[in-house]
Amino acid sequence: MSDITLQRRGPSAENMSQKAVNGTSHGGKVLTLDSMNQNVRQVEYAVRGPMVMRAVQIEEELKKGVKKPFTEVIKANVGDAHAMGQKPITFIRQVLALCAYPALLEDDKFPEDAKKRARHILAGCGGQSIGAYSASQGIECIRKDVASFIEKRDGGIPCNHDNIYLSTGASDAIVTMLKLLVCGEGRTRTGIMISIPQYPLYSAALTELGSVQINYYLDEDKCWSLDVGELRRSLTAAREHCKPRALCIINPGNPTGQVQSRQCIEEVIRFAKEERLLLMADEVYQDNVYADGCAFHSFKKVLFEMGPEYSSVVELVSFHSTSKCYMGECGFRGGYMEVVNVDPEVKAQLTKLVSVRLCAPVSGQALMDVVVNPPQPGEPSYATFTKERAAVLTDLAEKAKLTEDSFNNVPGFHCNPVQGAMYTFPRITIPQKAIDQAKATGQPPDQLYCMKLLETTGICLVPGSGFGQREGTFHFRMTILPPKEKLKYVLEKIKEFNAQFLQEYS
């Protein structure tokens, strides 16, 4: 009997069974919730989670004329400056416009320093067009400009442009480094130390990669400070079930808004050296420092000022982005990472890994070049640029203080100073009756709080449970980005809602 005859008779029971096992049974889907990558299924990302989904639904309901006790949804859940009304920096957009449409280089409306930057960037592009792929590590002249920026920022400490990788925002670079770090099984599986509260990119990426998340807690009672004793406690406990290999620091902090002192950074570097941990320094908010007595200290600068005992040994990867600071250019997805003391053979593997995705968006690379190479004194755009930059940062500093003061006048709230970044993370009181209701409906209590706030006021926040928090405490994250008058409205509405919530559940 021929194979053709067998095929015409149809599949045997054995074949049907085998196909079902492989997820290709007749009439079914190849990709199902059960057959998909289960690590991906476990990923959670609170910043764009259930709260935002419901906020989008409410926006659609408002458009259809559904009556609500408010007229708009205010998305205070994410640090998206331009979506909140911040105006682009003129010089940045002028250079990008010239790069995107070089015919404008003949237009007298554009200042000469903007044209000079655009020509510089275009000269590094294939075919002198930002529509061309770049080298996988990024356009060389831009990486050189980033290296010069870092040298100037850090007081002359050398920076080799070959250690710079331009990336799709900082997030892409962070995930790429985590991919290099993750290996092993069982008790040898890689563990990565992350702060709690943390930015959910880290927990999401570690879940996707099948790595072990090692939590260390920031001290809320000491303005979210980082304590090396807590790092040691966390590390010792983790070594019972995994192999810790890296320590992630976010400074200035997200979601907590703290700015780490130089002494703290030195202690962290000593700890990393003693315990043989690679340091990942997320420094995307480095221009966002508001509180008196606080200053940004880059991990690289502190590392090298501690001397060769540390600077020649400690492996450090630091990250920056065009999405935050005074720029707020989230949509362009510009970023970079600098690698220090990374094994040359591993660095070659890093270059190979970034090559798989060809290159970061060239428009984002161009934007990064403008950020690290802004107008200088004596250039035509200098006065306007410095005025606009200062206005953004001064406004954020005022809104940081306004938010802190307002929340500390709300019964049941405790809000630490917003020393930096662009968020507040107040601790809130949730009555036991509300806690019981939340548990009965399978949701964290602070999610119940934030969902009720959204349905009542149209204000979208992120519950603290999405970032991690100590057992028995509840928080939410709110950006300070809305325009001042709208921010005052948001703060007042939260205060009113909180009074109603406490009364309802008391």
Short mmCIF file of C-alpha atoms in Angstrom, two decimals:
data_model
loop_
_atom_site.label_atom_id
_atom_site.label_comp_id
_atom_site.label_asym_id
_atom_site.label_seq_id
_atom_site.Cartn_x
_atom_site.Cartn_y
_atom_site.Cartn_z
CA MET A 1 0.00 0.00 0.00
CA SER A 2 1.50 3.36 -1.02
CA ASP A 3 2.08 6.38 1.17
CA ILE A 4 -0.41 8.24 -0.97
CA THR A 5 -3.13 5.74 -0.13
CA LEU A 6 -2.37 6.04 3.55
CA GLN A 7 -2.64 9.80 3.36
CA ARG A 8 -6.00 9.57 1.59
CA ARG A 9 -7.39 7.40 4.36
CA GLY A 10 -6.71 10.23 6.83
CA PRO A 11 -4.50 10.47 9.90
CA SER A 12 -4.36 7.65 12.36
CA ALA A 13 -5.38 8.07 16.00
CA GLU A 14 -1.68 8.04 16.86
CA ASN A 15 -0.97 10.85 14.42
CA MET A 16 -3.96 12.84 15.70
CA SER A 17 -2.68 12.44 19.23
CA GLN A 18 0.82 13.55 18.23
CA LYS A 19 -0.53 16.63 16.46
CA ALA A 20 -2.58 17.54 19.53
CA VAL A 21 0.55 17.30 21.67
CA ASN A 22 2.40 19.60 19.26
CA GLY A 23 -0.39 22.14 19.46
CA THR A 24 -1.56 21.64 15.85
CA SER A 25 -4.70 19.57 16.30
CA HIS A 26 -7.39 19.87 13.64
CA GLY A 27 -9.35 23.11 14.00
CA GLY A 28 -7.14 24.40 16.84
CA LYS A 29 -4.57 27.18 17.05
CA VAL A 30 -0.83 26.55 16.94
CA LEU A 31 -0.32 29.34 19.46
CA THR A 32 -2.50 29.20 22.57
CA LEU A 33 -2.14 30.40 26.15
CA ASP A 34 -0.95 26.92 27.07
CA SER A 35 1.47 26.50 24.17
CA MET A 36 2.98 30.00 24.20
CA ASN A 37 6.14 31.01 26.02
CA GLN A 38 5.03 30.78 29.65
CA ASN A 39 7.67 33.30 30.78
CA VAL A 40 6.02 35.91 28.58
CA ARG A 41 2.63 34.98 29.98
CA GLN A 42 3.90 35.72 33.48
CA VAL A 43 5.22 39.16 32.54
CA GLU A 44 3.49 42.10 34.20
CA TYR A 45 4.03 45.79 33.45
CA ALA A 46 1.97 47.93 35.78
CA VAL A 47 2.74 51.27 34.12
CA ARG A 48 0.59 50.17 31.17
CA GLY A 49 -1.47 47.56 32.98
CA PRO A 50 -5.15 47.25 34.01
CA MET A 51 -5.43 50.89 35.12
CA VAL A 52 -4.40 52.22 31.72
CA MET A 53 -6.61 49.74 29.87
CA ARG A 54 -9.60 50.93 31.84
CA ALA A 55 -8.57 54.57 31.32
CA VAL A 56 -8.60 54.02 27.55
CA GLN A 57 -12.06 52.43 27.78
CA ILE A 58 -13.34 55.41 29.77
CA GLU A 59 -11.96 57.80 27.13
CA GLU A 60 -13.95 55.92 24.48
CA GLU A 61 -17.06 56.06 26.67
CA LEU A 62 -16.68 59.84 27.04
CA LYS A 63 -16.40 60.21 23.27
CA LYS A 64 -19.65 58.30 22.88
CA GLY A 65 -21.42 60.66 25.28
CA VAL A 66 -21.52 58.42 28.34
CA LYS A 67 -22.08 60.65 31.37
CA LYS A 68 -19.28 60.68 33.93
CA PRO A 69 -18.55 62.87 36.95
CA PHE A 70 -15.62 64.31 34.94
CA THR A 71 -14.97 65.46 31.38
CA GLU A 72 -11.52 64.02 30.65
CA VAL A 73 -9.13 61.26 31.66
CA ILE A 74 -5.87 62.60 33.09
CA LYS A 75 -3.12 60.03 32.59
CA ALA A 76 -0.78 60.79 35.47
CA ASN A 77 0.51 57.22 35.35
CA VAL A 78 3.49 57.60 33.03
CA GLY A 79 6.42 59.99 32.62
CA ASP A 80 5.44 61.17 29.15
CA ALA A 81 6.31 64.87 29.26
CA HIS A 82 5.03 65.98 25.87
CA ALA A 83 1.75 64.11 26.27
CA MET A 84 1.29 66.15 29.44
CA GLY A 85 1.77 69.42 27.57
CA GLN A 86 5.51 70.10 27.86
CA LYS A 87 6.72 71.94 24.77
CA PRO A 88 9.69 70.58 22.80
CA ILE A 89 13.01 72.36 23.14
CA THR A 90 13.30 74.56 20.03
CA PHE A 91 16.94 73.79 19.18
CA ILE A 92 16.41 70.03 19.43
CA ARG A 93 13.49 70.07 17.02
CA GLN A 94 15.25 72.45 14.62
CA VAL A 95 18.20 70.09 14.25
CA LEU A 96 15.92 67.06 13.85
CA ALA A 97 13.83 68.89 11.23
CA LEU A 98 16.99 69.71 9.28
CA CYS A 99 18.16 66.10 9.50
CA ALA A 100 14.79 64.77 8.36
CA TYR A 101 14.47 67.26 5.49
CA PRO A 102 17.95 68.51 4.47
CA ALA A 103 16.49 70.93 1.90
CA LEU A 104 15.75 73.14 4.92
CA LEU A 105 19.49 73.70 5.27
CA GLU A 106 19.01 76.41 2.64
CA ASP A 107 16.27 78.09 4.71
CA ASP A 108 17.34 81.32 6.44
CA LYS A 109 14.77 80.74 9.22
CA PHE A 110 17.08 78.16 10.86
CA PRO A 111 20.05 79.36 12.95
CA GLU A 112 23.52 78.49 11.78
CA ASP A 113 24.42 76.42 14.86
CA ALA A 114 21.40 74.18 14.25
CA LYS A 115 22.51 73.73 10.62
CA LYS A 116 26.05 72.95 11.77
CA ARG A 117 24.78 70.16 14.08
CA ALA A 118 22.57 68.74 11.32
CA ARG A 119 25.41 68.68 8.78
CA HIS A 120 27.62 66.97 11.36
CA ILE A 121 25.03 64.25 11.97
CA LEU A 122 24.18 63.77 8.29
CA ALA A 123 27.85 63.42 7.40
CA GLY A 124 27.94 60.34 9.63
CA CYS A 125 24.90 58.73 7.98
CA GLY A 126 24.94 56.40 5.00
CA GLY A 127 24.06 58.46 1.94
CA GLN A 128 23.90 61.48 4.28
CA SER A 129 20.36 60.42 5.22
CA ILE A 130 18.86 59.48 8.57
CA GLY A 131 16.78 57.01 6.55
CA ALA A 132 19.84 54.76 6.22
CA TYR A 133 20.83 52.03 8.67
CA SER A 134 23.72 52.94 10.94
CA ALA A 135 26.44 50.73 12.36
CA SER A 136 24.89 48.44 14.96
CA GLN A 137 26.74 50.14 17.82
CA GLY A 138 25.55 53.52 16.57
CA ILE A 139 26.84 56.32 14.34
CA GLU A 140 30.51 56.83 15.16
CA CYS A 141 30.50 60.64 15.28
CA ILE A 142 27.54 60.54 17.69
CA ARG A 143 29.26 58.00 19.92
CA LYS A 144 32.29 60.30 19.98
CA ASP A 145 30.05 63.20 21.00
CA VAL A 146 28.51 61.06 23.76
CA ALA A 147 32.01 60.17 24.98
CA SER A 148 32.95 63.88 25.08
CA PHE A 149 29.78 64.66 27.00
CA ILE A 150 30.56 62.00 29.60
CA GLU A 151 34.15 63.24 29.96
CA LYS A 152 32.93 66.80 30.53
CA ARG A 153 30.17 65.69 32.92
CA ASP A 154 32.61 63.63 34.97
CA GLY A 155 35.33 66.25 35.26
CA GLY A 156 37.72 64.94 32.62
CA ILE A 157 37.67 61.21 33.39
CA PRO A 158 38.42 59.58 30.00
CA CYS A 159 35.65 57.92 28.00
CA ASN A 160 36.34 55.76 24.96
CA HIS A 161 33.63 56.05 22.31
CA ASP A 162 34.16 52.36 21.53
CA ASN A 163 32.54 51.66 24.92
CA ILE A 164 29.37 53.56 23.91
CA TYR A 165 26.36 51.73 22.47
CA LEU A 166 23.49 53.84 21.15
CA SER A 167 20.16 52.20 21.91
CA THR A 168 16.39 52.34 21.50
CA GLY A 169 15.87 54.33 24.67
CA ALA A 170 17.56 53.16 27.85
CA SER A 171 15.09 50.27 28.19
CA ASP A 172 16.45 48.38 25.18
CA ALA A 173 20.02 48.64 26.45
CA ILE A 174 19.00 47.45 29.93
CA VAL A 175 17.25 44.38 28.53
CA THR A 176 20.24 43.66 26.27
CA MET A 177 22.60 43.62 29.25
CA LEU A 178 20.26 41.38 31.21
CA LYS A 179 20.27 38.94 28.28
CA LEU A 180 24.06 38.73 28.50
CA LEU A 181 23.93 38.09 32.23
CA VAL A 182 21.26 35.39 32.43
CA CYS A 183 22.41 31.77 32.47
CA GLY A 184 22.38 28.61 34.59
CA GLU A 185 19.68 26.40 36.08
CA GLY A 186 18.43 25.64 39.56
CA ARG A 187 20.70 27.09 42.22
CA THR A 188 23.14 28.34 39.55
CA ARG A 189 20.45 30.38 37.81
CA THR A 190 21.38 34.06 37.52
CA GLY A 191 19.96 36.41 40.13
CA ILE A 192 19.70 40.16 39.58
CA MET A 193 19.35 42.52 42.53
CA ILE A 194 16.73 45.24 42.02
CA SER A 195 15.37 47.88 44.37
CA ILE A 196 11.88 47.68 45.83
CA PRO A 197 10.01 49.80 44.88
CA GLN A 198 11.36 49.28 41.35
CA TYR A 199 10.63 50.33 37.80
CA PRO A 200 8.61 47.40 36.35
CA LEU A 201 10.84 47.13 33.28
CA TYR A 202 13.26 45.21 35.47
CA SER A 203 10.82 42.68 36.91
CA ALA A 204 9.18 42.22 33.50
CA ALA A 205 12.49 41.61 31.73
CA LEU A 206 13.72 39.20 34.40
CA THR A 207 10.48 37.23 34.21
CA GLU A 208 10.69 37.05 30.42
CA LEU A 209 14.31 35.85 30.59
CA GLY A 210 13.61 33.28 33.30
CA SER A 211 16.02 34.92 35.72
CA VAL A 212 15.71 35.31 39.50
CA GLN A 213 14.59 38.67 40.86
CA ILE A 214 16.43 39.51 44.08
CA ASN A 215 14.62 42.24 46.00
CA TYR A 216 16.34 44.75 48.23
CA TYR A 217 14.18 47.33 49.98
CA LEU A 218 14.72 51.08 49.99
CA ASP A 219 14.16 52.74 53.38
CA GLU A 220 10.97 54.81 53.12
CA ASP A 221 11.44 56.27 56.60
CA LYS A 222 14.80 57.72 55.47
CA CYS A 223 13.56 59.27 52.24
CA TRP A 224 13.93 56.03 50.26
CA SER A 225 17.64 55.78 51.00
CA LEU A 226 19.69 52.73 50.04
CA ASP A 227 21.35 50.84 52.90
CA VAL A 228 24.26 48.48 52.27
CA GLY A 229 23.17 46.38 55.24
CA GLU A 230 19.92 45.69 53.38
CA LEU A 231 21.89 44.81 50.24
CA ARG A 232 23.91 42.29 52.24
CA ARG A 233 20.81 40.77 53.83
CA SER A 234 19.19 40.39 50.44
CA LEU A 235 22.32 38.93 48.82
CA THR A 236 22.92 36.39 51.59
CA ALA A 237 19.34 35.13 51.40
CA ALA A 238 19.46 34.89 47.59
CA ARG A 239 22.61 32.79 47.53
CA GLU A 240 20.60 29.94 49.03
CA HIS A 241 18.68 29.49 45.77
CA CYS A 242 20.48 31.30 42.92
CA LYS A 243 23.73 32.91 41.81
CA PRO A 244 23.57 36.70 42.17
CA ARG A 245 25.55 38.38 39.38
CA ALA A 246 24.42 41.99 39.08
CA LEU A 247 23.12 44.89 41.14
CA CYS A 248 20.77 47.45 39.54
CA ILE A 249 20.55 51.00 40.88
CA ILE A 250 18.12 53.68 39.66
CA ASN A 251 19.45 57.15 40.50
CA PRO A 252 17.60 59.51 40.66
CA GLY A 253 14.93 57.02 41.65
CA ASN A 254 11.86 55.79 39.84
CA PRO A 255 9.19 55.57 41.27
CA THR A 256 10.48 57.01 44.53
CA GLY A 257 12.21 60.23 43.43
CA GLN A 258 15.20 59.97 45.76
CA VAL A 259 18.72 61.14 44.85
CA GLN A 260 21.52 58.98 46.24
CA SER A 261 24.36 60.70 48.07
CA ARG A 262 27.96 60.34 47.01
CA GLN A 263 28.70 58.44 50.23
CA CYS A 264 25.94 55.97 49.40
CA ILE A 265 27.32 55.44 45.88
CA GLU A 266 30.81 54.80 47.29
CA GLU A 267 29.39 52.20 49.68
CA VAL A 268 27.53 50.49 46.85
CA ILE A 269 30.70 50.34 44.74
CA ARG A 270 32.66 48.80 47.63
CA PHE A 271 29.88 46.27 48.11
CA ALA A 272 29.89 45.36 44.41
CA LYS A 273 33.65 44.84 44.45
CA GLU A 274 33.57 42.72 47.61
CA GLU A 275 30.74 40.54 46.33
CA ARG A 276 31.87 40.42 42.68
CA LEU A 277 28.71 41.93 41.24
CA LEU A 278 28.34 43.81 37.97
CA LEU A 279 26.78 47.25 38.53
CA MET A 280 23.96 48.50 36.31
CA ALA A 281 23.42 52.24 36.88
CA ASP A 282 20.14 53.56 35.46
CA GLU A 283 20.83 57.31 35.32
CA VAL A 284 18.15 58.51 32.91
CA TYR A 285 16.95 61.25 35.31
CA GLN A 286 20.39 62.76 35.87
CA ASP A 287 19.24 66.33 35.07
CA ASN A 288 16.11 65.99 37.22
CA VAL A 289 17.41 67.00 40.65
CA TYR A 290 15.38 69.54 42.63
CA ALA A 291 15.93 69.33 46.38
CA ASP A 292 18.37 71.57 48.23
CA GLY A 293 21.49 69.70 49.23
CA CYS A 294 21.01 67.03 46.57
CA ALA A 295 23.24 66.58 43.52
CA PHE A 296 23.63 63.97 40.81
CA HIS A 297 26.83 61.93 41.04
CA SER A 298 27.45 59.52 38.20
CA PHE A 299 28.54 56.05 39.23
CA LYS A 300 31.41 56.23 36.76
CA LYS A 301 32.78 59.47 38.21
CA VAL A 302 32.64 58.16 41.76
CA LEU A 303 34.14 54.82 40.70
CA PHE A 304 37.19 56.42 39.10
CA GLU A 305 37.67 58.92 41.91
CA MET A 306 37.88 55.98 44.33
CA GLY A 307 41.12 54.95 42.59
CA PRO A 308 42.46 51.99 40.58
CA GLU A 309 41.64 49.52 43.36
CA TYR A 310 38.02 49.94 42.22
CA SER A 311 38.13 51.61 38.80
CA SER A 312 40.22 48.84 37.25
CA VAL A 313 38.08 46.01 38.61
CA VAL A 314 34.39 46.86 39.07
CA GLU A 315 32.31 46.11 35.99
CA LEU A 316 29.89 49.00 35.39
CA VAL A 317 27.24 49.61 32.76
CA SER A 318 25.47 52.97 32.90
CA PHE A 319 22.41 54.11 30.96
CA HIS A 320 20.99 57.42 29.76
CA SER A 321 18.00 58.42 27.64
CA THR A 322 16.49 61.29 25.65
CA SER A 323 13.06 60.53 27.13
CA LYS A 324 13.42 62.27 30.49
CA CYS A 325 15.37 65.22 32.01
CA TYR A 326 14.41 68.53 30.33
CA MET A 327 13.97 66.95 26.87
CA GLY A 328 11.05 64.59 27.47
CA GLU A 329 11.40 63.24 23.92
CA CYS A 330 9.96 59.80 24.70
CA GLY A 331 8.72 58.96 21.20
CA PHE A 332 12.09 59.23 19.48
CA ARG A 333 13.46 56.33 21.56
CA GLY A 334 17.00 57.62 21.91
CA GLY A 335 19.44 56.27 24.47
CA TYR A 336 22.92 54.98 25.16
CA MET A 337 24.88 52.76 27.49
CA GLU A 338 28.53 52.92 28.44
CA VAL A 339 30.34 49.71 29.42
CA VAL A 340 33.34 49.86 31.76
CA ASN A 341 35.70 46.97 32.60
CA VAL A 342 33.64 44.50 30.58
CA ASP A 343 35.64 41.52 29.31
CA PRO A 344 36.66 42.20 25.65
CA GLU A 345 35.32 38.81 24.55
CA VAL A 346 31.98 39.54 26.22
CA LYS A 347 31.95 42.97 24.61
CA ALA A 348 32.29 41.28 21.22
CA GLN A 349 29.24 39.18 22.10
CA LEU A 350 27.38 42.37 23.11
CA THR A 351 28.15 43.90 19.72
CA LYS A 352 26.90 40.73 18.04
CA LEU A 353 23.70 40.82 20.08
CA VAL A 354 22.86 44.43 19.17
CA SER A 355 23.65 43.61 15.54
CA VAL A 356 20.73 41.19 15.43
CA ARG A 357 18.35 44.17 15.46
CA LEU A 358 20.52 46.11 12.98
CA CYS A 359 20.61 49.47 14.79
CA ALA A 360 18.76 51.86 17.07
CA PRO A 361 16.43 54.35 15.33
CA VAL A 362 18.71 56.84 13.59
CA SER A 363 16.36 59.73 14.39
CA GLY A 364 16.77 58.83 18.08
CA GLN A 365 20.53 58.71 17.65
CA ALA A 366 20.43 62.18 16.07
CA LEU A 367 18.38 63.46 19.00
CA MET A 368 20.92 62.04 21.44
CA ASP A 369 23.66 63.91 19.61
CA VAL A 370 21.83 67.22 20.11
CA VAL A 371 21.34 66.42 23.82
CA VAL A 372 25.04 65.76 24.41
CA ASN A 373 26.15 68.55 22.08
CA PRO A 374 23.84 71.50 22.89
CA PRO A 375 24.38 75.15 21.93
CA GLN A 376 27.48 76.70 23.47
CA PRO A 377 28.06 80.27 24.71
CA GLY A 378 28.43 82.61 21.75
CA GLU A 379 26.32 80.49 19.40
CA PRO A 380 23.03 81.93 18.07
CA SER A 381 20.75 79.45 19.85
CA TYR A 382 22.46 79.51 23.24
CA ALA A 383 20.26 82.09 24.97
CA THR A 384 16.96 80.53 23.87
CA PHE A 385 18.15 77.01 24.65
CA THR A 386 19.34 77.81 28.18
CA LYS A 387 16.15 79.76 28.88
CA GLU A 388 13.89 76.91 27.73
CA ARG A 389 15.93 74.26 29.57
CA ALA A 390 15.92 76.23 32.81
CA ALA A 391 12.18 76.91 32.52
CA VAL A 392 11.37 73.19 32.25
CA LEU A 393 13.56 72.19 35.20
CA THR A 394 12.43 75.11 37.39
CA ASP A 395 8.79 74.24 36.69
CA LEU A 396 9.40 70.61 37.62
CA ALA A 397 11.11 71.64 40.86
CA GLU A 398 8.13 73.82 41.80
CA LYS A 399 5.69 71.02 41.01
CA ALA A 400 7.76 68.53 43.03
CA LYS A 401 7.45 70.76 46.12
CA LEU A 402 3.78 71.49 45.44
CA THR A 403 3.01 67.78 45.24
CA GLU A 404 4.91 66.90 48.41
CA ASP A 405 3.26 69.68 50.41
CA SER A 406 -0.21 68.88 49.10
CA PHE A 407 -0.06 65.14 49.80
CA ASN A 408 1.30 65.65 53.29
CA ASN A 409 -1.87 67.64 54.05
CA VAL A 410 -4.10 64.71 53.05
CA PRO A 411 -5.27 62.62 56.04
CA GLY A 412 -3.68 59.17 55.93
CA PHE A 413 -0.98 60.17 53.38
CA HIS A 414 2.78 60.33 53.91
CA CYS A 415 4.87 61.74 51.06
CA ASN A 416 8.66 61.91 51.05
CA PRO A 417 10.34 64.88 49.34
CA VAL A 418 10.51 64.49 45.56
CA GLN A 419 14.25 65.07 45.40
CA GLY A 420 14.54 64.16 41.72
CA ALA A 421 13.10 62.33 38.69
CA MET A 422 9.45 63.15 37.91
CA TYR A 423 7.24 61.07 40.21
CA THR A 424 5.85 60.97 43.71
CA PHE A 425 5.22 57.70 45.56
CA PRO A 426 3.14 58.56 48.65
CA ARG A 427 2.16 55.99 51.27
CA ILE A 428 -1.60 55.83 51.71
CA THR A 429 -3.88 54.43 54.40
CA ILE A 430 -6.42 51.83 53.30
CA PRO A 431 -9.07 50.75 55.85
CA GLN A 432 -9.42 47.05 56.66
CA LYS A 433 -12.89 46.95 55.09
CA ALA A 434 -11.40 48.02 51.74
CA ILE A 435 -8.53 45.56 52.13
CA ASP A 436 -11.03 42.74 52.68
CA GLN A 437 -13.06 43.78 49.62
CA ALA A 438 -9.93 43.90 47.46
CA LYS A 439 -8.86 40.43 48.57
CA ALA A 440 -12.35 39.09 47.89
CA THR A 441 -12.13 40.38 44.32
CA GLY A 442 -8.58 39.13 43.79
CA GLN A 443 -6.83 42.47 43.50
CA PRO A 444 -4.28 44.35 45.61
CA PRO A 445 -5.85 46.95 47.92
CA ASP A 446 -4.02 49.86 46.32
CA GLN A 447 -5.29 48.75 42.91
CA LEU A 448 -8.85 48.90 44.28
CA TYR A 449 -8.08 52.41 45.53
CA CYS A 450 -6.63 53.58 42.22
CA MET A 451 -9.43 52.00 40.17
CA LYS A 452 -12.09 53.71 42.27
CA LEU A 453 -10.18 56.99 41.92
CA LEU A 454 -10.14 56.55 38.13
CA GLU A 455 -13.88 55.78 37.95
CA THR A 456 -14.71 58.72 40.23
CA THR A 457 -12.34 61.43 38.99
CA GLY A 458 -10.86 60.30 35.67
CA ILE A 459 -7.35 60.45 37.17
CA CYS A 460 -5.18 57.49 36.19
CA LEU A 461 -2.41 56.51 38.63
CA VAL A 462 -0.39 53.31 39.09
CA PRO A 463 -0.88 51.30 42.31
CA GLY A 464 2.24 50.79 44.39
CA SER A 465 1.80 47.02 44.18
CA GLY A 466 2.92 47.29 40.55
CA PHE A 467 6.33 48.50 41.70
CA GLY A 468 6.72 46.40 44.82
CA GLN A 469 6.43 47.60 48.42
CA ARG A 470 6.90 46.31 51.94
CA GLU A 471 4.18 43.98 53.16
CA GLY A 472 1.33 45.87 54.77
CA THR A 473 2.09 49.21 53.12
CA PHE A 474 0.21 50.78 50.21
CA HIS A 475 1.25 53.45 47.74
CA PHE A 476 0.63 54.85 44.30
CA ARG A 477 2.91 56.46 41.73
CA MET A 478 1.90 59.76 40.18
CA THR A 479 3.89 61.85 37.72
CA ILE A 480 4.42 65.53 38.51
CA LEU A 481 4.39 66.41 34.79
CA PRO A 482 0.89 67.94 34.32
CA PRO A 483 0.84 71.74 33.84
CA LYS A 484 0.75 73.50 37.21
CA GLU A 485 -2.94 74.42 37.15
CA LYS A 486 -3.95 70.93 36.07
CA LEU A 487 -1.65 69.44 38.70
CA LYS A 488 -3.37 71.55 41.37
CA TYR A 489 -6.71 70.22 40.12
CA VAL A 490 -5.42 66.63 40.26
CA LEU A 491 -4.09 67.08 43.80
CA GLU A 492 -7.37 68.60 44.98
CA LYS A 493 -9.44 65.83 43.39
CA ILE A 494 -7.29 63.14 45.00
CA LYS A 495 -7.75 64.84 48.37
CA GLU A 496 -11.54 64.93 47.90
CA PHE A 497 -11.66 61.33 46.73
CA ASN A 498 -9.52 60.12 49.62
CA ALA A 499 -11.92 61.68 52.15
CA GLN A 500 -14.86 59.93 50.44
CA PHE A 501 -12.95 56.62 50.28
CA LEU A 502 -12.06 56.68 53.98
CA GLN A 503 -15.64 57.54 54.90
CA GLU A 504 -17.05 54.76 52.69
CA TYR A 505 -14.78 52.07 54.15
CA SER A 506 -14.45 53.24 57.76
#
